[in-house]
Amino acid sequence: MKTSIGTAAGAAAVAFLTTYAVAPVLAADGNTVIRNAAIHTMASDEVEADALAIDAKGVIVAVGKEADVMSKAGSNARVIDLDGKAVLPGFQDTHVHLVEAGVNEILCEFEPFATLKQTREAIEACEAETESEWVLGSGVGMPHLLDQTDNPVAVLDELVPDRPALILDDIGHAAWANSKALEAVGYDTIEGNPPGGIILRNPDGRPNGIVLENAQQKLRNLAFPDTPENEEFAYESMLPTLKTFAENGITTVSDAGGFWPQGHVKAWETAEKNGTLTVRASNALYVYPDMPFDEQVQKLAKLYSNDPDRLLKFNQAKLYVDGILEQRTGAVLRPYRKGPGIDHGFESGFLYFEPPVLTDYARALSQIGFKLHFHVTGDRSARLALDAIDQADTKPGPHRLTHLYLLDPADYGRFRDTGAVADFQLAPSSLDPDYIAFIRQFIGKRADRMMPAASLEKSGATVVMSSDFDADELSPLVKIQAALERPKEGAPDVRTAVKWMTVNPARLLNQEDRTGTLEVGKYADLVVLDRDIFDIPVGEIGETDVKATLLQGKPVFDADSLFAAE
């Protein structure tokens, strides 16, 4: 790691604590009224509202017309005039990589589509700046790198010959290692592939330095061990990202990384303990394909937590079923086209778990209480995940399938039948015509019907929209606009798009009795916008500014000091 990492992360922690953690609680000795606002409660029986009252515990005690709200709030209530600004339930992002995003921001930075010369220069700079045992970076685009060199390990060995080096890709599904790193985890002598992973090889059979999918996890665990020092690094790396989430109006997340051997659980617990946790978090724990079944289930059971009165829970189990389409590791019903892309020998993609094992994990983990979070990009993997939910007689649910780039129309109705939630990332980068044209090289015309959000909505499925940050854009407002501008498979109207990021995520995370809408008895998790996105052209929604974000009545972001103590 760079010598500046500790200083940069520590400075970010101090800035965060100063700016957000000590933000005043609203009206500690009484009620607070927000008035003169365009309030969208998102309740099923939404009433016209221009005022809302919050008690000292951050619970909504009245919402509706100002006169009625004021009478219920009492004459001693503190009043905040929002001057016509809009108020919505806080956005809930059900698929993020918050800890990883923070760590990636501090590691040596690489550009996904850099030339090999530029990448070499970045490696040289990173090696010169790094004083720790491992040279670490992130951001390389693996298909692009492999188009430029057929022996990546030799490039990295030349530039970092004496200590292990690991450069993570830009989307979390591959890593580039030198010989020292490969030797450290035994990949220099292993025959074949490790469970759930792929080791790319040179013609002589030796690893070429690129590992895909779960094969990278042994390298990550060794480079980021669960030590007090690394736990502190992970925690301090989180803080700027938490700040970014607050600035985007996000009040609930589900972290989909869950790399518990790397100290991530402890980093989250430290944030909760220190009072710097500015979101509700229903986080996932990663299920490792190369760990013995019984041992892993026991470890995950010990890490499970689901106290509804805490901000932090670890009640999701992240089960990768396949990889990604652009690496040909997404599991598909019809083989990939010949030609472009990474050649690893799997014509129809790749599975992390064989179907019987996937079902066994689904059954065992759901019986503990975990909600299952299936990573699926191909239509074959989506079908296998739905099968696992069916066959395992899973409880308690709802469970979800995330990404869903490809889905066979025959499986649309199964979401309604199983109660599975469809979790899409409808960010501009995922919907970009150039990206779709790129994927079309691998799967042909199937690329033109990717991510069928509208079709699943019409079929009766529960749909949510998340970010997959930092792989895709974070802003909920940018995604809402993108979903509305999508011609066929987007959101039909603003209310539906907002529902996908408020009401439905609350149901998915089993907190709909406390959040997701602005109703009496629920927490005041809300966002203040500079304009009413229900009343402006769709093309302006992404330009809307978040002015304040409240978590249980507490301002965790307040750009204009609207809620500052009097």
Coordinates of C-alpha atoms in Angstrom, one line a residue:
M1 CA 0.0 0.0 0.0
K2 CA 1.1 3.6 -0.6
T3 CA 2.9 5.2 2.3
S4 CA 0.2 7.9 2.2
I5 CA -2.7 5.5 2.8
G6 CA -2.7 5.7 6.6
T7 CA -2.4 9.5 6.5
A8 CA -5.1 9.9 3.8
A9 CA -7.6 7.5 5.5
G10 CA -6.9 9.0 8.9
A11 CA -7.5 12.5 7.6
A12 CA -10.7 11.4 6.0
A13 CA -11.8 9.9 9.3
V14 CA -11.2 13.1 11.1
A15 CA -13.1 15.1 8.5
F16 CA -16.0 12.7 8.6
L17 CA -16.3 12.7 12.4
T18 CA -16.1 16.5 12.4
T19 CA -18.7 17.1 9.6
Y20 CA -21.3 14.3 10.1
A21 CA -21.0 12.2 13.2
V22 CA -21.7 15.1 15.5
A23 CA -24.6 16.6 13.5
P24 CA -27.4 17.6 15.9
V25 CA -30.4 15.5 16.6
L26 CA -33.6 17.4 15.7
A27 CA -35.5 19.0 18.6
A28 CA -34.0 16.9 21.4
D29 CA -36.7 18.1 23.8
G30 CA -39.7 18.1 21.5
N31 CA -41.1 17.8 17.9
T32 CA -39.7 19.3 14.7
V33 CA -41.9 20.3 11.8
I34 CA -40.8 20.4 8.2
R35 CA -43.1 22.8 6.3
N36 CA -43.5 24.4 2.9
A37 CA -42.3 21.3 1.1
A38 CA -43.5 19.1 -1.7
I39 CA -43.7 15.8 0.3
H40 CA -44.1 12.5 -1.5
T41 CA -44.8 9.9 1.2
M42 CA -44.8 7.0 -1.3
A43 CA -47.5 5.4 0.8
S44 CA -50.1 3.3 -1.0
D45 CA -52.8 5.8 0.1
E46 CA -50.6 8.8 -0.4
V47 CA -52.2 12.0 0.8
E48 CA -51.3 15.5 -0.4
A49 CA -48.7 16.7 2.0
D50 CA -46.7 19.9 2.5
A51 CA -45.6 19.3 6.1
L52 CA -44.2 16.6 8.3
A53 CA -43.5 16.3 12.1
I54 CA -40.7 14.3 13.7
D55 CA -40.3 13.6 17.4
A56 CA -37.1 13.5 19.4
K57 CA -36.6 9.8 18.6
G58 CA -36.6 10.4 14.9
V59 CA -40.1 8.9 14.4
I60 CA -42.7 10.6 12.2
V61 CA -45.7 11.7 14.3
A62 CA -47.7 13.6 11.6
V63 CA -47.7 14.1 7.9
G64 CA -50.1 16.0 5.6
K65 CA -51.4 19.5 5.3
E66 CA -49.5 22.1 7.4
A67 CA -52.4 23.2 9.7
D68 CA -53.1 19.6 10.7
V69 CA -49.5 18.7 11.2
M70 CA -48.9 21.8 13.3
S71 CA -51.8 21.0 15.6
K72 CA -50.5 17.5 16.2
A73 CA -46.9 18.6 16.7
G74 CA -47.7 21.1 19.4
S75 CA -47.1 24.8 19.8
N76 CA -43.5 24.3 21.1
A77 CA -42.4 22.4 18.0
R78 CA -39.4 23.7 16.1
V79 CA -40.3 24.7 12.5
I80 CA -38.1 24.4 9.5
D81 CA -39.2 26.1 6.3
L82 CA -38.0 24.2 3.2
D83 CA -39.1 26.9 0.8
G84 CA -40.8 24.6 -1.7
K85 CA -38.1 21.9 -1.8
A86 CA -39.1 18.3 -2.3
V87 CA -39.0 15.6 0.4
L88 CA -38.9 11.8 -0.4
P89 CA -38.2 8.7 1.6
G90 CA -34.5 8.1 1.9
F91 CA -33.1 6.1 -1.0
Q92 CA -32.3 2.5 -0.3
D93 CA -29.4 0.9 -2.3
T94 CA -29.6 -2.9 -2.0
H95 CA -26.4 -3.8 -3.8
V96 CA -23.3 -1.8 -3.0
H97 CA -19.6 -2.6 -2.3
L98 CA -19.1 0.1 0.2
V99 CA -16.0 -1.2 2.0
E100 CA -14.3 -2.2 -1.3
A101 CA -15.1 1.1 -2.9
G102 CA -13.3 2.9 0.0
V103 CA -10.3 0.5 -0.2
N104 CA -10.1 0.8 -4.0
E105 CA -10.1 4.6 -3.8
I106 CA -7.0 4.5 -1.7
L107 CA -5.0 1.7 -3.5
C108 CA -2.9 2.6 -6.5
E109 CA -5.2 3.6 -9.3
F110 CA -5.2 2.0 -12.7
E111 CA -7.3 3.0 -15.8
P112 CA -9.4 0.1 -17.3
F113 CA -8.6 1.1 -20.9
A114 CA -5.1 2.4 -20.6
T115 CA -2.4 1.4 -23.0
L116 CA 0.2 -1.2 -21.9
K117 CA 2.8 1.6 -21.7
Q118 CA 0.5 3.6 -19.4
T119 CA -0.2 0.6 -17.3
R120 CA 3.5 -0.1 -16.9
E121 CA 4.2 3.4 -15.9
A122 CA 1.4 3.2 -13.3
I123 CA 2.9 -0.1 -11.9
E124 CA 6.4 1.5 -11.6
A125 CA 4.9 4.5 -9.7
C126 CA 2.9 2.2 -7.4
E127 CA 6.0 0.0 -6.7
A128 CA 8.1 3.1 -5.9
E129 CA 5.5 4.5 -3.5
T130 CA 4.7 1.3 -1.7
E131 CA 6.6 0.4 1.5
S132 CA 4.4 -2.5 2.7
E133 CA 4.9 -6.1 1.8
W134 CA 2.4 -6.2 -1.0
V135 CA 2.2 -3.9 -3.9
L136 CA -1.6 -3.3 -4.4
G137 CA -3.7 -1.6 -7.0
S138 CA -7.1 -1.6 -8.6
G139 CA -9.0 -0.6 -11.7
V140 CA -7.5 -2.7 -14.6
G141 CA -9.8 -3.9 -17.3
M142 CA -8.8 -7.5 -17.8
P143 CA -10.2 -8.2 -21.3
H144 CA -8.4 -5.0 -22.5
L145 CA -5.2 -6.0 -20.8
L146 CA -5.2 -9.5 -22.4
D147 CA -5.7 -7.8 -25.8
Q148 CA -2.4 -6.1 -25.3
T149 CA -0.2 -8.9 -23.8
D150 CA -0.3 -12.7 -23.9
N151 CA 1.9 -13.0 -20.8
P152 CA 0.8 -10.6 -18.1
V153 CA 2.7 -12.3 -15.3
A154 CA 6.0 -11.5 -17.1
V155 CA 5.1 -7.8 -17.3
L156 CA 4.4 -7.7 -13.6
D157 CA 7.4 -9.8 -12.7
E158 CA 9.7 -7.4 -14.5
L159 CA 8.4 -4.4 -12.7
V160 CA 7.8 -5.9 -9.3
P161 CA 10.3 -8.8 -9.0
D162 CA 11.0 -9.0 -5.3
R163 CA 7.6 -8.9 -3.5
P164 CA 4.0 -10.0 -4.2
A165 CA 1.9 -7.7 -6.3
L166 CA -1.8 -7.8 -6.8
I167 CA -3.9 -5.5 -9.1
L168 CA -7.6 -5.9 -8.9
D169 CA -9.8 -5.4 -11.9
D170 CA -12.4 -2.6 -12.3
I171 CA -15.5 -4.8 -11.7
G172 CA -14.5 -7.2 -9.0
H173 CA -14.3 -10.4 -11.0
A174 CA -10.6 -10.8 -11.8
A175 CA -7.1 -10.0 -10.5
W176 CA -3.6 -9.7 -11.9
A177 CA -0.8 -11.2 -9.8
N178 CA 2.9 -11.6 -10.2
S179 CA 4.8 -14.8 -9.6
K180 CA 5.5 -14.0 -5.9
A181 CA 1.8 -13.6 -5.2
L182 CA 0.9 -16.7 -7.2
E183 CA 3.5 -18.7 -5.2
A184 CA 2.2 -17.3 -1.9
V185 CA -1.2 -19.0 -2.4
G186 CA 0.1 -22.1 -4.2
Y187 CA -1.2 -21.2 -7.7
D188 CA 2.2 -21.8 -9.2
T189 CA 1.9 -25.6 -8.7
I190 CA -1.9 -26.2 -8.6
E191 CA -3.3 -28.4 -11.4
G192 CA -6.6 -27.3 -13.0
N193 CA -8.7 -24.7 -11.4
P194 CA -9.6 -24.0 -7.7
P195 CA -13.3 -24.4 -6.7
G196 CA -15.3 -21.5 -8.1
G197 CA -12.4 -20.0 -9.9
I198 CA -10.3 -20.0 -13.1
I199 CA -6.5 -19.6 -13.5
L200 CA -5.6 -18.5 -17.0
R201 CA -2.5 -20.2 -18.3
N202 CA 0.2 -19.7 -20.9
P203 CA 0.7 -22.4 -23.7
D204 CA 3.2 -24.1 -21.4
G205 CA 0.6 -24.6 -18.8
R206 CA 2.0 -22.2 -16.3
P207 CA -0.3 -19.4 -14.8
N208 CA -0.2 -16.2 -16.9
G209 CA -1.0 -14.0 -13.9
I210 CA -4.7 -13.5 -14.5
V211 CA -7.2 -15.2 -12.2
L212 CA -10.9 -15.0 -12.6
E213 CA -13.9 -15.2 -10.2
N214 CA -13.3 -16.9 -6.8
A215 CA -9.7 -17.7 -7.7
Q216 CA -8.8 -14.1 -6.7
Q217 CA -10.2 -14.6 -3.2
K218 CA -7.2 -16.4 -1.8
L219 CA -5.0 -13.6 -3.0
R220 CA -7.3 -11.0 -1.6
N221 CA -7.4 -12.7 1.8
L222 CA -3.6 -12.9 2.0
A223 CA -3.1 -9.3 0.8
F224 CA -5.8 -8.0 3.2
P225 CA -5.6 -10.3 6.2
D226 CA -8.0 -9.9 9.2
T227 CA -5.5 -8.1 11.4
P228 CA -6.1 -5.1 13.7
E229 CA -4.1 -2.9 11.3
N230 CA -6.1 -4.0 8.3
E231 CA -9.4 -3.7 10.2
E232 CA -8.5 -0.1 10.9
F233 CA -7.5 0.5 7.3
A234 CA -10.9 -0.9 6.1
Y235 CA -12.8 1.2 8.6
E236 CA -11.0 4.4 7.8
S237 CA -11.4 3.6 4.1
M238 CA -15.2 3.3 4.6
L239 CA -15.7 6.8 6.0
P240 CA -15.3 8.9 2.9
T241 CA -17.6 6.5 1.1
L242 CA -20.3 6.8 3.8
K243 CA -20.0 10.5 3.3
T244 CA -20.6 10.1 -0.4
F245 CA -23.7 8.0 0.3
A246 CA -25.1 10.6 2.6
E247 CA -24.5 13.3 -0.1
N248 CA -26.6 11.2 -2.5
G249 CA -29.6 10.8 -0.2
I250 CA -29.0 7.2 0.6
T251 CA -30.2 6.1 4.0
T252 CA -30.1 2.3 3.7
V253 CA -27.6 -0.1 2.0
S254 CA -26.9 -3.7 1.6
D255 CA -23.2 -4.3 1.2
A256 CA -22.8 -7.1 -1.2
G257 CA -19.1 -7.7 -0.7
G258 CA -19.0 -9.4 2.6
F259 CA -15.4 -10.6 2.6
W260 CA -15.4 -11.6 6.3
P261 CA -11.9 -13.1 6.3
Q262 CA -10.6 -9.6 5.4
G263 CA -11.9 -7.8 8.5
H264 CA -14.9 -6.2 6.8
V265 CA -17.4 -7.3 9.5
K266 CA -15.2 -5.7 12.2
A267 CA -14.9 -2.5 10.1
W268 CA -18.7 -2.1 10.0
E269 CA -19.0 -2.9 13.7
T270 CA -16.4 -0.2 14.5
A271 CA -18.4 2.3 12.5
E272 CA -21.5 1.4 14.5
K273 CA -19.6 1.5 17.8
N274 CA -18.0 4.9 17.0
G275 CA -21.3 6.5 15.9
T276 CA -20.0 7.1 12.4
L277 CA -22.5 4.7 10.7
T278 CA -24.8 7.0 8.7
V279 CA -26.9 4.4 7.0
R280 CA -29.0 1.4 7.9
A281 CA -27.0 -1.6 6.7
S282 CA -28.4 -5.1 6.0
N283 CA -25.2 -6.6 4.8
A284 CA -24.2 -9.8 3.1
L285 CA -21.5 -12.4 3.9
Y286 CA -19.7 -14.0 1.0
V287 CA -20.0 -17.8 0.6
Y288 CA -16.7 -19.2 -0.4
P289 CA -16.9 -22.2 -2.9
D290 CA -13.5 -23.5 -1.7
M291 CA -14.4 -23.8 2.0
P292 CA -15.7 -27.0 3.5
F293 CA -19.5 -26.9 3.7
D294 CA -20.1 -27.6 7.3
E295 CA -17.2 -25.4 8.5
Q296 CA -18.5 -22.5 6.5
V297 CA -22.1 -22.8 7.6
Q298 CA -21.0 -22.8 11.2
K299 CA -18.8 -19.7 10.7
L300 CA -21.5 -17.8 8.9
A301 CA -24.0 -18.8 11.6
K302 CA -21.8 -17.1 14.2
L303 CA -21.6 -14.0 12.2
Y304 CA -25.3 -13.7 11.5
S305 CA -27.1 -10.8 13.2
N306 CA -30.6 -9.4 12.7
D307 CA -31.5 -7.1 15.5
P308 CA -34.2 -4.8 14.1
D309 CA -33.2 -2.1 16.6
R310 CA -29.6 -1.8 15.4
L311 CA -28.5 0.1 12.3
L312 CA -26.1 -2.8 11.4
K313 CA -27.2 -6.3 10.5
F314 CA -25.4 -9.2 8.8
N315 CA -28.5 -11.1 7.6
Q316 CA -27.8 -11.7 3.9
A317 CA -25.8 -14.5 2.3
K318 CA -24.1 -13.7 -1.0
L319 CA -24.1 -16.7 -3.3
Y320 CA -22.3 -16.2 -6.6
V321 CA -23.9 -18.5 -9.1
D322 CA -21.8 -17.4 -12.1
G323 CA -19.5 -14.7 -13.3
I324 CA -20.0 -11.9 -15.9
L325 CA -20.9 -11.9 -19.6
E326 CA -17.9 -9.8 -20.7
Q327 CA -15.5 -12.5 -19.3
R328 CA -17.6 -15.3 -20.7
T329 CA -18.1 -16.6 -17.2
G330 CA -21.8 -15.7 -17.0
A331 CA -23.6 -19.0 -17.2
V332 CA -25.8 -19.0 -20.3
L333 CA -28.4 -21.4 -21.8
R334 CA -26.9 -21.1 -25.3
P335 CA -23.1 -21.0 -25.8
Y336 CA -21.2 -17.8 -26.3
R337 CA -20.2 -16.8 -29.9
K338 CA -16.7 -17.9 -31.0
G339 CA -14.1 -15.2 -31.2
P340 CA -13.8 -12.1 -29.0
G341 CA -13.2 -12.2 -25.2
I342 CA -11.2 -14.2 -22.7
D343 CA -10.5 -17.8 -23.8
H344 CA -10.8 -20.0 -20.7
G345 CA -12.5 -23.1 -22.2
F346 CA -16.0 -22.7 -20.8
E347 CA -18.2 -22.3 -23.8
S348 CA -21.5 -21.8 -21.9
G349 CA -20.0 -19.9 -18.9
F350 CA -19.0 -20.9 -15.5
L351 CA -20.6 -21.9 -12.2
Y352 CA -19.3 -21.2 -8.7
F353 CA -21.2 -24.1 -7.2
E354 CA -22.7 -27.2 -8.8
P355 CA -26.5 -27.1 -8.6
P356 CA -26.9 -29.6 -5.7
V357 CA -24.4 -27.7 -3.6
L358 CA -26.1 -24.4 -4.4
T359 CA -29.4 -25.8 -3.1
D360 CA -27.7 -27.3 0.0
Y361 CA -26.3 -23.8 0.9
A362 CA -29.7 -22.2 0.1
R363 CA -31.4 -24.6 2.5
A364 CA -28.9 -24.4 5.3
L365 CA -28.4 -20.6 5.3
S366 CA -32.0 -19.7 5.0
Q367 CA -32.8 -22.0 7.9
I368 CA -30.3 -19.9 10.0
G369 CA -32.3 -16.9 8.9
F370 CA -30.2 -15.5 6.1
K371 CA -31.9 -13.9 3.1
L372 CA -30.2 -15.2 0.0
H373 CA -28.6 -12.8 -2.4
F374 CA -27.8 -14.6 -5.7
H375 CA -25.4 -13.1 -8.1
V376 CA -26.6 -14.0 -11.6
T377 CA -25.8 -12.5 -15.0
G378 CA -26.6 -15.3 -17.4
D379 CA -30.1 -16.9 -18.1
R380 CA -28.8 -20.4 -17.0
S381 CA -27.6 -19.1 -13.6
A382 CA -30.9 -17.2 -13.0
R383 CA -32.8 -20.5 -13.6
L384 CA -30.5 -22.3 -11.2
A385 CA -31.0 -19.7 -8.5
L386 CA -34.8 -19.9 -8.9
D387 CA -34.5 -23.7 -8.7
A388 CA -32.5 -23.5 -5.5
I389 CA -35.1 -21.3 -3.9
D390 CA -37.8 -23.7 -5.0
Q391 CA -36.0 -26.9 -4.1
A392 CA -34.6 -25.8 -0.8
D393 CA -38.0 -24.7 0.6
T394 CA -36.2 -21.5 1.7
K395 CA -37.2 -19.3 4.6
P396 CA -37.6 -16.6 5.7
G397 CA -37.2 -14.5 2.5
P398 CA -37.7 -12.6 0.5
H399 CA -34.6 -13.7 -1.4
R400 CA -33.3 -12.0 -4.5
L401 CA -31.5 -12.4 -7.8
T402 CA -29.2 -9.5 -8.6
H403 CA -27.9 -8.2 -12.0
L404 CA -30.1 -10.4 -14.3
Y405 CA -28.5 -9.3 -17.5
L406 CA -30.0 -12.3 -19.2
L407 CA -33.3 -14.0 -18.3
D408 CA -35.3 -16.5 -20.2
P409 CA -38.9 -15.3 -20.7
A410 CA -40.1 -18.7 -19.4
D411 CA -38.7 -17.7 -16.0
Y412 CA -40.4 -14.3 -15.7
G413 CA -43.4 -15.7 -13.8
R414 CA -41.2 -17.7 -11.4
F415 CA -40.3 -14.5 -9.5
R416 CA -43.9 -13.9 -8.6
D417 CA -44.4 -17.6 -7.8
T418 CA -41.3 -17.9 -5.5
G419 CA -41.5 -14.4 -4.1
A420 CA -38.0 -13.8 -5.4
V421 CA -37.1 -10.1 -5.8
A422 CA -35.5 -8.9 -9.1
D423 CA -32.6 -6.5 -8.4
F424 CA -31.4 -4.5 -11.4
Q425 CA -28.6 -2.0 -11.9
L426 CA -30.1 0.4 -14.5
A427 CA -27.3 2.9 -14.5
P428 CA -26.3 4.8 -17.6
S429 CA -23.1 2.7 -18.0
S430 CA -25.2 -0.6 -18.0
L431 CA -27.6 0.8 -20.5
D432 CA -25.1 2.6 -22.8
P433 CA -25.4 1.6 -26.5
D434 CA -21.7 1.0 -26.7
Y435 CA -21.7 -1.4 -23.8
I436 CA -24.7 -3.3 -25.3
A437 CA -22.9 -3.4 -28.6
F438 CA -19.8 -4.8 -26.8
I439 CA -21.9 -7.5 -25.1
R440 CA -23.5 -8.3 -28.4
Q441 CA -20.2 -9.7 -29.6
F442 CA -20.5 -12.4 -27.1
I443 CA -24.2 -13.3 -27.1
G444 CA -25.6 -11.9 -30.3
K445 CA -29.2 -10.4 -30.3
R446 CA -29.8 -11.6 -26.8
A447 CA -28.0 -8.4 -25.7
D448 CA -30.9 -6.4 -27.0
R449 CA -33.3 -7.8 -24.3
M450 CA -31.0 -7.6 -21.3
M451 CA -32.3 -6.6 -17.8
P452 CA -36.0 -6.9 -18.4
A453 CA -37.2 -4.8 -15.5
A454 CA -40.5 -3.6 -17.1
S455 CA -41.4 -7.1 -18.1
L456 CA -40.9 -8.4 -14.5
E457 CA -42.8 -5.5 -13.1
K458 CA -45.7 -6.3 -15.3
S459 CA -45.5 -10.0 -14.4
G460 CA -46.1 -9.3 -10.7
A461 CA -42.5 -9.5 -9.5
T462 CA -41.1 -7.1 -6.9
V463 CA -38.4 -5.1 -8.7
V464 CA -35.6 -3.0 -7.0
M465 CA -33.0 -0.8 -8.5
S466 CA -29.5 -0.7 -7.0
S467 CA -26.1 0.7 -8.0
D468 CA -23.4 -2.0 -7.6
F469 CA -21.2 0.9 -6.6
D470 CA -18.3 1.2 -7.3
A471 CA -18.7 -0.8 -10.4
D472 CA -21.5 1.5 -11.6
E473 CA -22.7 5.0 -10.9
L474 CA -24.0 5.7 -7.4
S475 CA -26.5 8.5 -7.8
P476 CA -30.1 7.3 -7.3
L477 CA -31.4 10.4 -9.3
V478 CA -29.2 9.6 -12.3
K479 CA -30.5 6.0 -12.2
I480 CA -34.1 7.1 -11.9
Q481 CA -33.6 9.2 -15.0
A482 CA -31.9 6.4 -16.9
A483 CA -34.6 4.0 -16.0
L484 CA -37.3 6.4 -17.2
E485 CA -35.5 7.1 -20.5
R486 CA -35.0 3.4 -21.3
P487 CA -37.4 2.8 -24.3
K488 CA -38.7 -0.8 -23.6
E489 CA -37.6 -2.3 -20.3
G490 CA -37.4 0.8 -18.1
A491 CA -39.7 2.3 -15.5
P492 CA -43.1 3.4 -16.8
D493 CA -43.3 6.6 -14.6
V494 CA -41.5 8.5 -11.9
R495 CA -43.4 6.9 -9.1
T496 CA -42.5 3.4 -10.2
A497 CA -38.8 4.3 -10.5
V498 CA -38.8 5.9 -7.0
K499 CA -40.7 2.9 -5.6
W500 CA -37.8 0.7 -6.9
M501 CA -35.4 2.6 -4.7
T502 CA -37.6 3.2 -1.6
V503 CA -40.7 1.0 -1.0
N504 CA -39.6 -2.2 -2.6
P505 CA -36.1 -2.2 -1.1
A506 CA -37.6 -1.8 2.3
R507 CA -39.7 -4.9 1.7
L508 CA -36.7 -6.8 0.4
L509 CA -34.8 -6.0 3.6
N510 CA -37.7 -6.7 5.9
Q511 CA -37.9 -3.1 7.2
E512 CA -41.0 -1.9 5.5
D513 CA -42.6 -1.5 9.0
R514 CA -40.0 1.2 9.8
T515 CA -38.8 2.7 6.5
G516 CA -39.5 3.0 2.8
T517 CA -42.4 5.4 3.1
L518 CA -43.0 8.6 5.1
E519 CA -45.9 7.6 7.3
V520 CA -46.8 8.1 11.0
G521 CA -44.9 5.6 13.2
K522 CA -42.0 5.1 10.8
Y523 CA -38.5 6.5 11.1
A524 CA -37.8 9.9 9.5
D525 CA -35.3 8.5 7.0
L526 CA -35.7 11.0 4.2
V527 CA -34.0 13.1 1.5
V528 CA -34.5 16.8 0.7
L529 CA -34.2 17.7 -3.0
D530 CA -33.8 21.1 -4.5
R531 CA -36.7 20.5 -6.9
D532 CA -39.6 18.1 -7.3
I533 CA -38.6 15.3 -9.6
F534 CA -42.3 14.4 -10.0
D535 CA -42.9 17.8 -11.7
I536 CA -39.9 18.4 -13.9
P537 CA -38.9 17.1 -17.3
V538 CA -37.3 13.6 -17.1
G539 CA -34.1 14.9 -18.6
E540 CA -33.5 17.2 -15.6
I541 CA -34.0 14.5 -12.9
G542 CA -30.3 13.5 -12.9
E543 CA -29.3 17.1 -12.4
T544 CA -31.4 17.4 -9.2
D545 CA -29.3 18.3 -6.1
V546 CA -29.6 16.5 -2.8
K547 CA -29.8 19.3 -0.1
A548 CA -30.1 17.2 3.0
T549 CA -30.3 13.6 4.1
L550 CA -31.8 12.6 7.5
L551 CA -31.4 9.2 9.1
Q552 CA -34.0 8.7 11.9
G553 CA -34.4 12.4 12.1
K554 CA -30.7 13.1 12.3
P555 CA -29.1 15.1 9.5
V556 CA -26.1 13.1 8.2
F557 CA -25.8 15.5 5.2
D558 CA -27.0 19.1 5.2
A559 CA -25.5 21.2 2.3
D560 CA -27.2 24.5 3.3
S561 CA -27.4 24.0 7.1
L562 CA -31.2 23.6 6.8
F563 CA -31.3 21.6 10.0
A564 CA -28.5 23.3 11.9
A565 CA -29.0 23.8 15.6
E566 CA -30.6 27.2 16.4

